[in-house]
PDB file of C-alpha atoms and ligand atoms in Angstrom:
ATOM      1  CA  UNK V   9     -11.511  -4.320   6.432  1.00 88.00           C
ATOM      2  CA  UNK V  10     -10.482  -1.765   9.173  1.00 96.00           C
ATOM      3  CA  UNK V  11     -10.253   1.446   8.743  1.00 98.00           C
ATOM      4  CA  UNK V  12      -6.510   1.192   9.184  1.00 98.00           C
ATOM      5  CA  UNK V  13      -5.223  -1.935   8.601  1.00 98.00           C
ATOM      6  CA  UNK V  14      -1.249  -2.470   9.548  1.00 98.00           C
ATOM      7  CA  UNK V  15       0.152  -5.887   8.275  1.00 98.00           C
ATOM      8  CA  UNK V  16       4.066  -7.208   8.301  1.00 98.00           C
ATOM      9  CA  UNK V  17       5.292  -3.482   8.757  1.00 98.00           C
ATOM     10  CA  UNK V  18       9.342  -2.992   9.887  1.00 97.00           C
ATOM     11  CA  UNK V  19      11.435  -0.074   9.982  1.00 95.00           C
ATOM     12  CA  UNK V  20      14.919  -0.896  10.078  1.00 95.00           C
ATOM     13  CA  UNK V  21      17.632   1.882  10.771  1.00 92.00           C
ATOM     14  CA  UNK V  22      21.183   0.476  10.507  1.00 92.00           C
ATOM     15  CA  UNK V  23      20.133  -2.877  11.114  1.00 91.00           C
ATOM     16  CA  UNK V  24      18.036  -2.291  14.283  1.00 94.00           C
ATOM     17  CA  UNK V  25      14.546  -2.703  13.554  1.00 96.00           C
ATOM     18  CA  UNK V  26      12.440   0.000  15.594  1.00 96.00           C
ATOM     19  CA  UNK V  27       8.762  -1.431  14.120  1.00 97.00           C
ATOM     20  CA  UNK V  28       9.389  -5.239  13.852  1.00 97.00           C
ATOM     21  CA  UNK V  29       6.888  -7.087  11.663  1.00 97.00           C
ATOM     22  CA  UNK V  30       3.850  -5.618  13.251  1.00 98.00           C
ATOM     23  CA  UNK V  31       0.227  -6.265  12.966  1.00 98.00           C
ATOM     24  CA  UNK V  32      -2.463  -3.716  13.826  1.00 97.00           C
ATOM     25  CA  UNK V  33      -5.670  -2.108  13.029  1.00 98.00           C
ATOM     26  CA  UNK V  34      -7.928   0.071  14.127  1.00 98.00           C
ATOM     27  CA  UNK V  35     -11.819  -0.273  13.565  1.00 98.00           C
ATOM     28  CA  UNK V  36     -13.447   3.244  12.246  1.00 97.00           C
ATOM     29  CA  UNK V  37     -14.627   5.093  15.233  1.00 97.00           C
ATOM     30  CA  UNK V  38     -12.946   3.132  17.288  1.00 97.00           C
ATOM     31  CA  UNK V  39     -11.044   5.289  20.011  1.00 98.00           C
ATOM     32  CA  UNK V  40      -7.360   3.220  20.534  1.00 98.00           C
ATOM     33  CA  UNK V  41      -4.942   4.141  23.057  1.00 97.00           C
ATOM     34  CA  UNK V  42      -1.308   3.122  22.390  1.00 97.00           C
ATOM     35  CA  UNK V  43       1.000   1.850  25.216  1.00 96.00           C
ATOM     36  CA  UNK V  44       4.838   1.086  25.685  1.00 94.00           C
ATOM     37  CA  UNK V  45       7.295   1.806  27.394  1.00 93.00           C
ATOM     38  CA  UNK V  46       9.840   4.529  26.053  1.00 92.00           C
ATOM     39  CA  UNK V  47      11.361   3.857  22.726  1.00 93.00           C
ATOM     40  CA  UNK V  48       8.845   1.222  22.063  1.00 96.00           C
ATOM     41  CA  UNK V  49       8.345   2.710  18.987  1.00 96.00           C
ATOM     42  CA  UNK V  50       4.803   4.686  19.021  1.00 96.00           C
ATOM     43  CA  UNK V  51       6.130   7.353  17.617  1.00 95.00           C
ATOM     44  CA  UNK V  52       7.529   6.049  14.791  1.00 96.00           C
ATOM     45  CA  UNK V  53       4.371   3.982  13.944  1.00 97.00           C
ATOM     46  CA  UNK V  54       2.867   7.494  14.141  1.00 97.00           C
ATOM     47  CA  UNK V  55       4.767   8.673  11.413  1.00 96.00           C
ATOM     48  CA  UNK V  56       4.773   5.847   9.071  1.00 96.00           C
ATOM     49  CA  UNK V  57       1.060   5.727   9.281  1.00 97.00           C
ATOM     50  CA  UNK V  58       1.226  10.057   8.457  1.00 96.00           C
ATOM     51  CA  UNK V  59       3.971   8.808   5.584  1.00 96.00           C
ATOM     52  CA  UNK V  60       7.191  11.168   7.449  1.00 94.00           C
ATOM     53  CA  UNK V  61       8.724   7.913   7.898  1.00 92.00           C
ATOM     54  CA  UNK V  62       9.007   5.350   5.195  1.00 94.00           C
ATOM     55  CA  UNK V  63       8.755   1.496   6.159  1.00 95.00           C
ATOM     56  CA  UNK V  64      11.552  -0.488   5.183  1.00 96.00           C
ATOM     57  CA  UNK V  65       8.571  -3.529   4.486  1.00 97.00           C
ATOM     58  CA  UNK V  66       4.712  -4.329   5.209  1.00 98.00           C
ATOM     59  CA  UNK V  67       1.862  -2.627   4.158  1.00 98.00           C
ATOM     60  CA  UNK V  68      -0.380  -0.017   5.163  1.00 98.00           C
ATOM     61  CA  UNK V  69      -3.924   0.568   4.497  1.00 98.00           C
ATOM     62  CA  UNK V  70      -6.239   2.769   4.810  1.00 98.00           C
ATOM     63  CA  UNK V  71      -9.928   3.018   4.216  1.00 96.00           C
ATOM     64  CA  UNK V  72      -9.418   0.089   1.707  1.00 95.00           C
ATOM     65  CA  UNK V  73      -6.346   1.825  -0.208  1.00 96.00           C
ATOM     66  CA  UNK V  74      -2.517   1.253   0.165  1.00 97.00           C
ATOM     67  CA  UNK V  75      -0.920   4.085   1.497  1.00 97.00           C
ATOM     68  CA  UNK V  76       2.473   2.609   1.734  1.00 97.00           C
ATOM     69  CA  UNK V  77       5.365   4.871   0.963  1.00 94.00           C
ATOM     70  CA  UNK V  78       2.832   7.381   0.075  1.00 96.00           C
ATOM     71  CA  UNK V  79       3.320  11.244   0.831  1.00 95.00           C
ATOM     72  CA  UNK V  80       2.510  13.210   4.142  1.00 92.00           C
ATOM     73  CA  UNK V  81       0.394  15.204   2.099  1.00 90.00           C
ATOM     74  CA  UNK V  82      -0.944  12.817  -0.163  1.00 94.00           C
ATOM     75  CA  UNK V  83      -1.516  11.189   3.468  1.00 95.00           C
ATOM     76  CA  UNK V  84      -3.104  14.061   4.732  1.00 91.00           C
ATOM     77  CA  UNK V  85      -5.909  14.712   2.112  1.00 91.00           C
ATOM     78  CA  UNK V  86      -6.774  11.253   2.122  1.00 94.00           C
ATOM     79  CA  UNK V  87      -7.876  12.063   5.733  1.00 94.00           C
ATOM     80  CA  UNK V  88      -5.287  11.011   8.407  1.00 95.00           C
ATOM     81  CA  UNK V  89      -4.258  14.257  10.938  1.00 93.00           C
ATOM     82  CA  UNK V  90      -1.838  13.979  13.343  1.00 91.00           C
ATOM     83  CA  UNK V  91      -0.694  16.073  16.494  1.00 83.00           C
ATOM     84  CA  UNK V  92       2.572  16.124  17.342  1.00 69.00           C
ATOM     85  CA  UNK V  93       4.245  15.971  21.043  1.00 60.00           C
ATOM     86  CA  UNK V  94       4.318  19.735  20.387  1.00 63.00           C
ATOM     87  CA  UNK V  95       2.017  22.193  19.165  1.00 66.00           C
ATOM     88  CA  UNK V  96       2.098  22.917  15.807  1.00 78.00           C
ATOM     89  CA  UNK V  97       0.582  26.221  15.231  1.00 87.00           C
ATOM     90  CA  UNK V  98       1.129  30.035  13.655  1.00 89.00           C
ATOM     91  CA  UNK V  99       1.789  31.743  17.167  1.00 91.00           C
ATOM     92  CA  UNK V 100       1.209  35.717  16.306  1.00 92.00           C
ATOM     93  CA  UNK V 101      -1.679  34.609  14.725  1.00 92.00           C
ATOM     94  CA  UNK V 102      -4.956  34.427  16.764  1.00 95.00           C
ATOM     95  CA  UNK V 103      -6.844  31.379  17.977  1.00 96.00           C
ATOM     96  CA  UNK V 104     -10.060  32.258  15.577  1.00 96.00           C
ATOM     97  CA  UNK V 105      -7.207  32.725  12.899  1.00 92.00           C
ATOM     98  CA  UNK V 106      -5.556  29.123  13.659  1.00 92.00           C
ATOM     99  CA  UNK V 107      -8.948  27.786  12.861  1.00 93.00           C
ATOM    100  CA  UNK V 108      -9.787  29.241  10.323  1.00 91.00           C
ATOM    101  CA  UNK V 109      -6.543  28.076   8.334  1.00 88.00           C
ATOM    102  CA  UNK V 110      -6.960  24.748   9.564  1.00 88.00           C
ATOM    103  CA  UNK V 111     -10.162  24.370   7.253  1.00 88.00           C
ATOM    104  CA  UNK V 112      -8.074  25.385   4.631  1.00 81.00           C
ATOM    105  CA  UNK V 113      -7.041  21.671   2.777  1.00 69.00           C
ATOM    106  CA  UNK V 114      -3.768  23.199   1.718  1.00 63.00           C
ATOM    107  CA  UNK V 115      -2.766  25.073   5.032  1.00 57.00           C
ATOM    108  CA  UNK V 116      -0.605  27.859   2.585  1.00 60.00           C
ATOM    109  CA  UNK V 117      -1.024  30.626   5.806  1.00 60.00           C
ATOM    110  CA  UNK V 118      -0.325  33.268   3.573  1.00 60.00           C
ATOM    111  CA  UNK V 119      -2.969  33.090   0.985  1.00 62.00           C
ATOM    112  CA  UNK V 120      -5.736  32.375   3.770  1.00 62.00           C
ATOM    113  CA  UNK V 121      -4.429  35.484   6.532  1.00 64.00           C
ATOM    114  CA  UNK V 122      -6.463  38.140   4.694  1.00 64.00           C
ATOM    115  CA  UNK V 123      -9.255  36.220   2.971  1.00 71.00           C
ATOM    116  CA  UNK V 124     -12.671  36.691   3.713  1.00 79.00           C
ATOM    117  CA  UNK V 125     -14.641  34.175   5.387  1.00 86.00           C
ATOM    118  CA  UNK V 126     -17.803  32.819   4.308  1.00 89.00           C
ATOM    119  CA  UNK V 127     -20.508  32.905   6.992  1.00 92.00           C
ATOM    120  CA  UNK V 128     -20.265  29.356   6.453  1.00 93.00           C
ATOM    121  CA  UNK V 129     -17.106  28.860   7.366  1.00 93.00           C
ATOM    122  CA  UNK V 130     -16.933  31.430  10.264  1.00 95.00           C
ATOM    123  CA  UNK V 131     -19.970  29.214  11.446  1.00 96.00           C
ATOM    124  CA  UNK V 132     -17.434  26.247  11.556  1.00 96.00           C
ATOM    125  CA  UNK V 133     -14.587  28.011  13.404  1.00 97.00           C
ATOM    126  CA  UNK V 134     -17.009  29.326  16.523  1.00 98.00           C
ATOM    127  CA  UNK V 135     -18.561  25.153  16.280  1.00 97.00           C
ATOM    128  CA  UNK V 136     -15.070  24.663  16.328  1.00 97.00           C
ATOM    129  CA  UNK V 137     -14.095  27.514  19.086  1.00 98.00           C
ATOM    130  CA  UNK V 138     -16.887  26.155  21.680  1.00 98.00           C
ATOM    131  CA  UNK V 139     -16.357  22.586  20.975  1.00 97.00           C
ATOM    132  CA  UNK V 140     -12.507  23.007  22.261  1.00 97.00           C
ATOM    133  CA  UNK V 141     -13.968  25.476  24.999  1.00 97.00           C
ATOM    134  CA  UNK V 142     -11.862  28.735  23.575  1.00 97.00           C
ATOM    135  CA  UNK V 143     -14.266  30.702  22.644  1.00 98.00           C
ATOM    136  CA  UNK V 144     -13.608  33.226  24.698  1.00 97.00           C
ATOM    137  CA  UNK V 145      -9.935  33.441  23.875  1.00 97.00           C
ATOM    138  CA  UNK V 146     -10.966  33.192  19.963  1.00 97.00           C
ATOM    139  CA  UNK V 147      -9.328  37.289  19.169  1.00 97.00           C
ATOM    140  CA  UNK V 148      -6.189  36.379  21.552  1.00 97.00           C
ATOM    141  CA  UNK V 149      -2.442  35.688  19.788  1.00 97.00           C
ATOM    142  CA  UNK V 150      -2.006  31.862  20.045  1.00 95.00           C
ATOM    143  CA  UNK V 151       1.792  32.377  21.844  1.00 94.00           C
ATOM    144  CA  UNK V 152      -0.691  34.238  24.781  1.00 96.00           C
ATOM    145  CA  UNK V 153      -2.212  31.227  25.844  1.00 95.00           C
ATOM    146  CA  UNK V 154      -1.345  28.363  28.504  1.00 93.00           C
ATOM    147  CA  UNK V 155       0.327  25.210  27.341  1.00 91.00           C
ATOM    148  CA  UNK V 156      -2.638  23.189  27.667  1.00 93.00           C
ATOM    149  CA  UNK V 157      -4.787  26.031  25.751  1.00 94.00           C
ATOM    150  CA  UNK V 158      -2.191  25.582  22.977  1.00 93.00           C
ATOM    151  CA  UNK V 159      -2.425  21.696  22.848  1.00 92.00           C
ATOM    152  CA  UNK V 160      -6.674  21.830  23.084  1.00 95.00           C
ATOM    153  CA  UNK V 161      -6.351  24.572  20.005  1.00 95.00           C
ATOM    154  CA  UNK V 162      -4.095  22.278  18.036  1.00 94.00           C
ATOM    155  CA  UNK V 163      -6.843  19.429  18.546  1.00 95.00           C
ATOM    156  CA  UNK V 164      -9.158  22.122  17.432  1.00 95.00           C
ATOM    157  CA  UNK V 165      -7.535  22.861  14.169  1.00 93.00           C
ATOM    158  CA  UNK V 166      -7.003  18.770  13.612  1.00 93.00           C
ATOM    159  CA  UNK V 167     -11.007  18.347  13.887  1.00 93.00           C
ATOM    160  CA  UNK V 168     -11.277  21.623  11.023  1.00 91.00           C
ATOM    161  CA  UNK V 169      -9.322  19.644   8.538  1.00 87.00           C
ATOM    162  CA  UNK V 170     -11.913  16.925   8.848  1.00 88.00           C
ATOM    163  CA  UNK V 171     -10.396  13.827   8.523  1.00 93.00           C
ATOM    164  CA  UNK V 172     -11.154  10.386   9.028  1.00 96.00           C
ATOM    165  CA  UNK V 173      -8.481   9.036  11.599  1.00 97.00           C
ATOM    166  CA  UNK V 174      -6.963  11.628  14.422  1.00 97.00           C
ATOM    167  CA  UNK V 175      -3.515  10.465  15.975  1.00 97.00           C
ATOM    168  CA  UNK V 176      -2.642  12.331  18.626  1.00 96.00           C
ATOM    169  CA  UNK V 177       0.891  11.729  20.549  1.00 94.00           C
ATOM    170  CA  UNK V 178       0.705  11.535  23.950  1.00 93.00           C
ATOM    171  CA  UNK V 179      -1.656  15.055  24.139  1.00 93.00           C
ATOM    172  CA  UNK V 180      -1.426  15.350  27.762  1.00 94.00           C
ATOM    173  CA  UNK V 181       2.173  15.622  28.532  1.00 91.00           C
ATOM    174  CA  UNK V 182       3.370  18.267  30.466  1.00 91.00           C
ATOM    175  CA  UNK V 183      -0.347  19.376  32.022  1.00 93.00           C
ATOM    176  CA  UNK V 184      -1.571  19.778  35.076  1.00 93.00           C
ATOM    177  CA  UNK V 185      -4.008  16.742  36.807  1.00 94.00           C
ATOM    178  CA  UNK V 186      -6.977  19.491  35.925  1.00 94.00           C
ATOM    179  CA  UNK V 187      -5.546  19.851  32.601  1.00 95.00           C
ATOM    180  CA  UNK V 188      -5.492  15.996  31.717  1.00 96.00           C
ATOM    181  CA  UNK V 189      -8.676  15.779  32.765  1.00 96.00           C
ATOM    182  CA  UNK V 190     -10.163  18.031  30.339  1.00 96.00           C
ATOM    183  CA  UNK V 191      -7.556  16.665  27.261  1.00 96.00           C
ATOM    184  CA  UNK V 192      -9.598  13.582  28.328  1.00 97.00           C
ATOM    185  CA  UNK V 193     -13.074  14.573  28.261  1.00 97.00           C
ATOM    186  CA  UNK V 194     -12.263  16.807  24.811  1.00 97.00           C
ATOM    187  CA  UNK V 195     -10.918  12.980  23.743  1.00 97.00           C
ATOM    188  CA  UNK V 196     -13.785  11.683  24.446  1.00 97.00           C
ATOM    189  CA  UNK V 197     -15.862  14.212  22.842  1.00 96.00           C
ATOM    190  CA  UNK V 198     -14.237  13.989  19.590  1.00 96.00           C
ATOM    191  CA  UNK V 199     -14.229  10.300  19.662  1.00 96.00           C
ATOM    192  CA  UNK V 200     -18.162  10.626  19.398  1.00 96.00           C
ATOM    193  CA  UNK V 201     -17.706  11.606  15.943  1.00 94.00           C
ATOM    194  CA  UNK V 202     -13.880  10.459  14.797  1.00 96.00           C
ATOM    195  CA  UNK V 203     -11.839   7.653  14.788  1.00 98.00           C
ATOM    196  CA  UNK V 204      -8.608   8.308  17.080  1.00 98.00           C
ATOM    197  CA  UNK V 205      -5.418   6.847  17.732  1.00 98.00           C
ATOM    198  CA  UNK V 206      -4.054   7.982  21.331  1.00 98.00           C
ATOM    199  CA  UNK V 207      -0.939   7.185  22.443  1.00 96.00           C
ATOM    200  CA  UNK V 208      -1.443   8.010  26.090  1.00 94.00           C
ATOM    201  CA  UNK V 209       1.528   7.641  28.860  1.00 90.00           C
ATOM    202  CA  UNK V 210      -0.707   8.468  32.104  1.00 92.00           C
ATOM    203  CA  UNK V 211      -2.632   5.717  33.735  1.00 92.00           C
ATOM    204  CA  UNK V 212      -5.735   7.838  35.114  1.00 92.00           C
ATOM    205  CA  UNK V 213      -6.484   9.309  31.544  1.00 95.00           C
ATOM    206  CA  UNK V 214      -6.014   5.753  29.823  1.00 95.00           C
ATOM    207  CA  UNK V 215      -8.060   4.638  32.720  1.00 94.00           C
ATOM    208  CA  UNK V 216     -10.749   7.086  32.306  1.00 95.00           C
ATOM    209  CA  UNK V 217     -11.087   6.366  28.564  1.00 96.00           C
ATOM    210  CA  UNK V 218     -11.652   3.057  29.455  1.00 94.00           C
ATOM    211  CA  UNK V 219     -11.088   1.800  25.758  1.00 95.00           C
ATOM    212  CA  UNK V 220      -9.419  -1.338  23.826  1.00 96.00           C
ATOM    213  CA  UNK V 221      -5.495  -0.687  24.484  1.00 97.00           C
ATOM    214  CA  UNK V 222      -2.339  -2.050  22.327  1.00 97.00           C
ATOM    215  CA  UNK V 223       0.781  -2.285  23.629  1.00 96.00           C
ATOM    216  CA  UNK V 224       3.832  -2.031  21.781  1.00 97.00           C
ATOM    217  CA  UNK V 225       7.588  -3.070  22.953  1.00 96.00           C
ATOM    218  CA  UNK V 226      10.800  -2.585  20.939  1.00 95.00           C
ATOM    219  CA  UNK V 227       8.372  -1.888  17.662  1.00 96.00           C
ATOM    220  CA  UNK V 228       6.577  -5.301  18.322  1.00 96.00           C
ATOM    221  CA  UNK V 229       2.896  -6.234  19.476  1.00 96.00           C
ATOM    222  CA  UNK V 230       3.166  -7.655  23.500  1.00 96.00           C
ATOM    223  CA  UNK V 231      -0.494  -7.361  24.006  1.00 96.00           C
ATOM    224  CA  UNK V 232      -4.348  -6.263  23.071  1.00 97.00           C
ATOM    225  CA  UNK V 233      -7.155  -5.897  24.510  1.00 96.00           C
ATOM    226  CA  UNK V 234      -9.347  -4.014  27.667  1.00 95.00           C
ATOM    227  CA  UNK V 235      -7.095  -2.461  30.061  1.00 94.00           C
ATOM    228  CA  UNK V 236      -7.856  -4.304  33.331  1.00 92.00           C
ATOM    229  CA  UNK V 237      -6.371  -7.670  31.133  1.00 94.00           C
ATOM    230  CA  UNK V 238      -3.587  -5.861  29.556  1.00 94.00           C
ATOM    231  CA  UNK V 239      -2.077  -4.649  33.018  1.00 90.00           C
ATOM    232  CA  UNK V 240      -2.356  -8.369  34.799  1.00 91.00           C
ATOM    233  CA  UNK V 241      -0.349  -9.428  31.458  1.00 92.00           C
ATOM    234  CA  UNK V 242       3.263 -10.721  32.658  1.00 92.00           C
ATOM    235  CA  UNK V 243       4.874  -9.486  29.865  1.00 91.00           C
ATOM    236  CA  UNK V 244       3.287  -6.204  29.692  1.00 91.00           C
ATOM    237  CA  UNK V 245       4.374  -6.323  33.748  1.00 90.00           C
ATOM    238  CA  UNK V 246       7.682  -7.124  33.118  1.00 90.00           C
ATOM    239  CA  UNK V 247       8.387  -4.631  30.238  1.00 88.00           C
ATOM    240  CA  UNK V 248       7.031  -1.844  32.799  1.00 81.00           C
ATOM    241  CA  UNK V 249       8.810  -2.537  35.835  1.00 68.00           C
ATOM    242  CA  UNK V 250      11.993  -3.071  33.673  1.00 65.00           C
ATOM    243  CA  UNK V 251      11.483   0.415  32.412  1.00 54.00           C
ATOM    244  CA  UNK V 252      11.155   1.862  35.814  1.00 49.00           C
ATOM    245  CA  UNK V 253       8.204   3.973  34.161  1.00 48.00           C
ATOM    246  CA  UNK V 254       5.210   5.107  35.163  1.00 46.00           C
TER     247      UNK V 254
HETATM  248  N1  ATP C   1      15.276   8.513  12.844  1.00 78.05           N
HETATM  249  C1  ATP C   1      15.708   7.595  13.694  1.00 78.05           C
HETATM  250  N2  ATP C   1      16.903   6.988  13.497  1.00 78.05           N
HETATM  251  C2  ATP C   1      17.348   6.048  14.345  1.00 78.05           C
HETATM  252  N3  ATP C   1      16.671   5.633  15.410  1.00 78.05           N
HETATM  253  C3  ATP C   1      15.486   6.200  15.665  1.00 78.05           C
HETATM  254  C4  ATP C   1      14.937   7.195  14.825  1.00 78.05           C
HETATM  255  N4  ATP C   1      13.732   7.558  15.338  1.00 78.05           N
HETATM  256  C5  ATP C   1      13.552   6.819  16.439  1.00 78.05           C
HETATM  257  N5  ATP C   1      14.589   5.999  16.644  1.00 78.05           N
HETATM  258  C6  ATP C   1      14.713   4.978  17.715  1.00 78.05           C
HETATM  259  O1  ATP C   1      13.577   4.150  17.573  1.00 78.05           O
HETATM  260  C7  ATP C   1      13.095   3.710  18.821  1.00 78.05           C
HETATM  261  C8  ATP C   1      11.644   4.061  18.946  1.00 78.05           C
HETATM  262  O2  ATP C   1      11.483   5.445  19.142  1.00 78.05           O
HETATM  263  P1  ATP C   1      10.074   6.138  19.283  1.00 78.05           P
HETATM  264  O3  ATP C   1      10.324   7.594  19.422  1.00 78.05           O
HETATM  265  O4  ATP C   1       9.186   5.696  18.192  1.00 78.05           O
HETATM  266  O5  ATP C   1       9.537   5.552  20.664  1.00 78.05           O
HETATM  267  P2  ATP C   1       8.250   5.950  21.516  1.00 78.05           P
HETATM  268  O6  ATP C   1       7.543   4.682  21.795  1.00 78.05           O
HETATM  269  O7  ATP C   1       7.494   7.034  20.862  1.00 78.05           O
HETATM  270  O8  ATP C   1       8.905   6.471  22.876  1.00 78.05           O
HETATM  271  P3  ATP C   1       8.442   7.645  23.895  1.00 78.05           P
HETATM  272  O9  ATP C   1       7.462   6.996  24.824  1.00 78.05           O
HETATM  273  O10 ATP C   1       9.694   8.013  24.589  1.00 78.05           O
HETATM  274  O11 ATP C   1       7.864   8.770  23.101  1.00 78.05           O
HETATM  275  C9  ATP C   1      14.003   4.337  19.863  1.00 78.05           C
HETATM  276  O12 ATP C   1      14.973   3.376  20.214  1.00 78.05           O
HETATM  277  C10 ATP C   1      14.622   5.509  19.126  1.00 78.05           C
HETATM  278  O13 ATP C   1      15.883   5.811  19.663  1.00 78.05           O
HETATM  279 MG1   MG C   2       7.000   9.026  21.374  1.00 78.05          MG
END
């Protein structure tokens, strides 16, 4: 069995169904990125996978248990992290701070902000701090740094709670080309050692990655596979140029 393994899942609000039947699964360390158009529905897979969103039917597992209709943090401990579209992080606190919490299982900021750190852990956090390339900024507020600092210390603080399957939606948004480029290479980098779901809207990165893609359309599977087959896919064509996107 995958790692996660999607089968017959729907969400239907007020009779529209934004995940329709869907099939999907992702192989451990596997690095997938997701495509579609907007509204497709990636988000919302996102957070019926995390459990913020509950499916209406199907099934999800993951690492051979059902996890359907289960709790975000039930979800969470079991190993599944997720970054949202924006950073999620304690901004007056510092960047060596943010880290440190994040290797905290429960995340309770208060109890953690004057706690003592083992050497082991404050071994972890600087691993951690060079790994995202911040270790330099590690004594600086968070709400000091650059937007794409912020996103790259978020990823930081997913890879300290340790977990088994990263998602990460759509990471780069907002960055500069230079920026993207190094949300890519930090992808790749933690896709050495993680499995990662990546829902990606810009070509060069996805490109780059060079990885298995899935697209989705209105919460349904249109097509799988490399990249160079995906895009010479007439449906996957159509669905684009209808969207007027990218
Ligand atoms: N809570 C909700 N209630 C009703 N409709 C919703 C809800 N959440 C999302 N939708 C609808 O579900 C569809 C899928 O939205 P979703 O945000 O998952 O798309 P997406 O693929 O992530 O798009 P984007 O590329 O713009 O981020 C959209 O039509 C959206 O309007
Ligand atoms: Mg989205």
């Amino acid at each position: 069995m995958a790692l996660l393994e999607i089968k017959g899942l729907t969400t239907e609000v007020s009779g529209y169904k934004i995940i329709d039947n869907l099939d999907f699964s992702v192989e451990a360390n596997e690095l997938r990125v997701l495509l579609g158009p907007n509204g497709a529905g990636k988000t919302t897979l996102i957070a019926m996978i995390t459990g913020q969103f509950k499916p209406t039917a199907g099934k999800i597992f993951f690492d051979g248990k059902d996890i359907t209709g289960r709790a975000p943090d039930e979800i969470f401990l079991a190993g599944i992290s997720r970054k949202f579209q924006v950073p999620n992080m304690y901004e007056t606190l510092s960047v060596y701070d943010n880290v440190m919490i994040s290797l905290q299982t429960d995340r309770k900021v208060f109890k953690y902000m004057f706690k003592r750190v083992s050497p082991a852990e404050n071994e972890r956090i600087w691993e951690i701090l060079e790994f995202i390339e911040l270790a330099d900024r590690a004594n600086d507020p968070a709400d000091t740094m650059s937007h794409g600092e912020r996103q790259w210390l978020e990823m930081g603080m997913l890879i300290g709670s340790n977990p088994k399957l990263l998602l990460l939606d759509e990471p780069t948004t907002g960055m500069t080309e230079q920026g993207k480029q190094r949300t890519a290479q930090l992808i790749e980098k933690i896709a050495k050692s993680h499995t990662v779901l990546l829902v990606e809207h810009d070509m060069h990165v996805v490109r780059r990655l060079g990885k298995k893609v899935t697209v989705l359309h209105q919460g349904k599977l249109l097509a799988e596979g490399p990249l160079a087959e995906v895009v010479e896919n007439e449906m996957v064509k159509a669905v684009y140029l209808g969207k007027g996107r990218h």
